[in-house]
Amino acid sequence: QVQLVESGGGLVQAGGSLRLSCAASGSIFSVMSWYRQAPGKQRELVADITTGGSTNYADSVKGRFAISRDNAKNTVYLQMNSLKPEDTAVYYCSVVRYYTTQNYWGQGTQVTVSS
């Protein structure tokens, strides 16, 4: 059974930093991702990373956010710097099991950036 445990959200002032973590268990995963959903908006991809370390970022976070993963710990991180009020959202971890296209989702963690 795949389980995802997220941590690291919170309230921060604009310009500040936060680091999100997502520990996955129950399988091995090819792609690990962070998505976010702001009130009244659709869920959007923030960043993803493959087992080999290839990364992909939304244009809105390039140069400010960095995704990384520890394959031995099955954990993915999102370092968020220079946060803006428009980064306020619930952030979700998502993983894809190897040899499948099935996505699994975490419970979400709230990130609030005050101006």
Short mmCIF file of C-alpha atoms in Angstrom, two decimals:
data_model
loop_
_atom_site.label_atom_id
_atom_site.label_comp_id
_atom_site.label_asym_id
_atom_site.label_seq_id
_atom_site.Cartn_x
_atom_site.Cartn_y
_atom_site.Cartn_z
CA GLN A 1 0.00 0.00 0.00
CA VAL A 2 1.44 3.33 -1.06
CA GLN A 3 1.54 6.01 1.61
CA LEU A 4 2.73 9.59 1.34
CA VAL A 5 3.46 11.77 4.36
CA GLU A 6 3.99 15.46 3.72
CA SER A 7 5.44 18.04 6.06
CA GLY A 8 6.90 21.52 6.09
CA GLY A 9 4.06 23.85 5.20
CA GLY A 10 3.20 26.94 7.17
CA LEU A 11 2.91 30.72 7.23
CA VAL A 12 5.78 32.85 5.98
CA GLN A 13 6.27 36.46 4.98
CA ALA A 14 6.90 37.42 1.37
CA GLY A 15 10.53 36.91 0.51
CA GLY A 16 10.89 34.09 2.99
CA SER A 17 11.62 30.40 2.51
CA LEU A 18 10.04 27.06 3.30
CA ARG A 19 11.05 23.49 2.67
CA LEU A 20 8.47 20.81 2.00
CA SER A 21 9.14 17.11 2.44
CA CYS A 22 7.22 14.07 1.27
CA ALA A 23 8.14 10.60 2.45
CA ALA A 24 6.74 7.81 0.28
CA SER A 25 6.47 4.14 1.17
CA GLY A 26 5.02 0.94 -0.20
CA SER A 27 6.73 0.83 -3.58
CA ILE A 28 9.43 2.41 -5.70
CA PHE A 29 8.67 5.43 -7.76
CA SER A 30 9.76 6.73 -11.10
CA VAL A 31 8.55 10.33 -10.98
CA MET A 32 7.98 12.36 -7.83
CA SER A 33 6.20 15.68 -8.10
CA TRP A 34 4.80 18.65 -6.27
CA TYR A 35 1.51 20.21 -7.32
CA ARG A 36 -0.39 23.11 -5.80
CA GLN A 37 -3.96 24.33 -5.74
CA ALA A 38 -4.94 27.83 -4.79
CA PRO A 39 -8.54 28.71 -3.82
CA GLY A 40 -10.75 28.86 -6.89
CA LYS A 41 -8.02 27.62 -9.20
CA GLN A 42 -7.13 24.31 -10.79
CA ARG A 43 -4.38 22.14 -9.43
CA GLU A 44 -1.12 22.84 -11.25
CA LEU A 45 2.25 21.16 -11.51
CA VAL A 46 4.96 22.99 -9.61
CA ALA A 47 7.91 20.69 -10.24
CA ASP A 48 8.81 17.08 -10.83
CA ILE A 49 11.91 14.93 -10.72
CA THR A 50 12.84 11.54 -12.11
CA THR A 51 14.89 8.84 -10.44
CA GLY A 52 17.90 10.01 -12.40
CA GLY A 53 17.50 13.59 -11.21
CA SER A 54 15.99 15.24 -14.28
CA THR A 55 13.78 18.11 -13.22
CA ASN A 56 10.96 20.16 -14.66
CA TYR A 57 9.52 23.39 -13.25
CA ALA A 58 6.53 25.61 -13.81
CA ASP A 59 7.62 28.92 -15.30
CA SER A 60 6.21 30.76 -12.30
CA VAL A 61 8.67 29.12 -9.88
CA LYS A 62 11.81 28.79 -12.00
CA GLY A 63 14.81 30.27 -10.24
CA ARG A 64 13.01 30.34 -6.88
CA PHE A 65 12.07 26.73 -6.13
CA ALA A 66 14.25 23.64 -6.21
CA ILE A 67 13.03 20.04 -6.19
CA SER A 68 15.26 17.21 -5.04
CA ARG A 69 14.91 13.62 -3.95
CA ASP A 70 16.65 11.04 -1.83
CA ASN A 71 16.07 7.72 -3.57
CA ALA A 72 17.34 5.70 -0.62
CA LYS A 73 14.71 7.32 1.60
CA ASN A 74 11.98 7.52 -1.07
CA THR A 75 11.63 11.18 -0.14
CA VAL A 76 11.12 14.24 -2.29
CA TYR A 77 11.77 17.81 -1.19
CA LEU A 78 10.74 21.22 -2.41
CA GLN A 79 12.89 24.14 -1.34
CA MET A 80 10.92 27.33 -1.84
CA ASN A 81 12.78 30.64 -1.74
CA SER A 82 11.74 34.22 -2.43
CA LEU A 83 8.16 33.29 -1.73
CA LYS A 84 5.39 35.52 -3.05
CA PRO A 85 1.77 35.90 -1.92
CA GLU A 86 0.70 34.23 -5.17
CA ASP A 87 2.50 31.07 -4.04
CA THR A 88 -0.18 30.64 -1.38
CA ALA A 89 -1.86 27.29 -1.97
CA VAL A 90 -2.25 23.76 -0.73
CA TYR A 91 0.78 21.84 -1.92
CA TYR A 92 0.41 18.17 -2.82
CA CYS A 93 3.02 15.52 -3.26
CA SER A 94 2.43 13.04 -6.07
CA VAL A 95 4.32 9.92 -7.08
CA VAL A 96 4.15 7.44 -9.94
CA ARG A 97 4.95 3.80 -9.30
CA TYR A 98 7.60 2.24 -11.48
CA TYR A 99 6.27 0.39 -14.55
CA THR A 100 2.84 1.99 -14.16
CA THR A 101 1.18 5.29 -14.92
CA GLN A 102 -0.73 5.32 -11.65
CA ASN A 103 -0.48 8.49 -9.55
CA TYR A 104 -0.70 8.57 -5.79
CA TRP A 105 -1.37 11.73 -3.84
CA GLY A 106 -0.49 13.06 -0.44
CA GLN A 107 -2.97 14.76 1.86
CA GLY A 108 -1.68 18.23 1.07
CA THR A 109 0.06 20.85 3.16
CA GLN A 110 -0.95 24.51 3.38
CA VAL A 111 1.54 27.18 2.41
CA THR A 112 0.50 30.76 3.14
CA VAL A 113 2.65 33.71 2.13
CA SER A 114 1.72 37.06 3.66
CA SER A 115 2.51 40.38 2.00
#
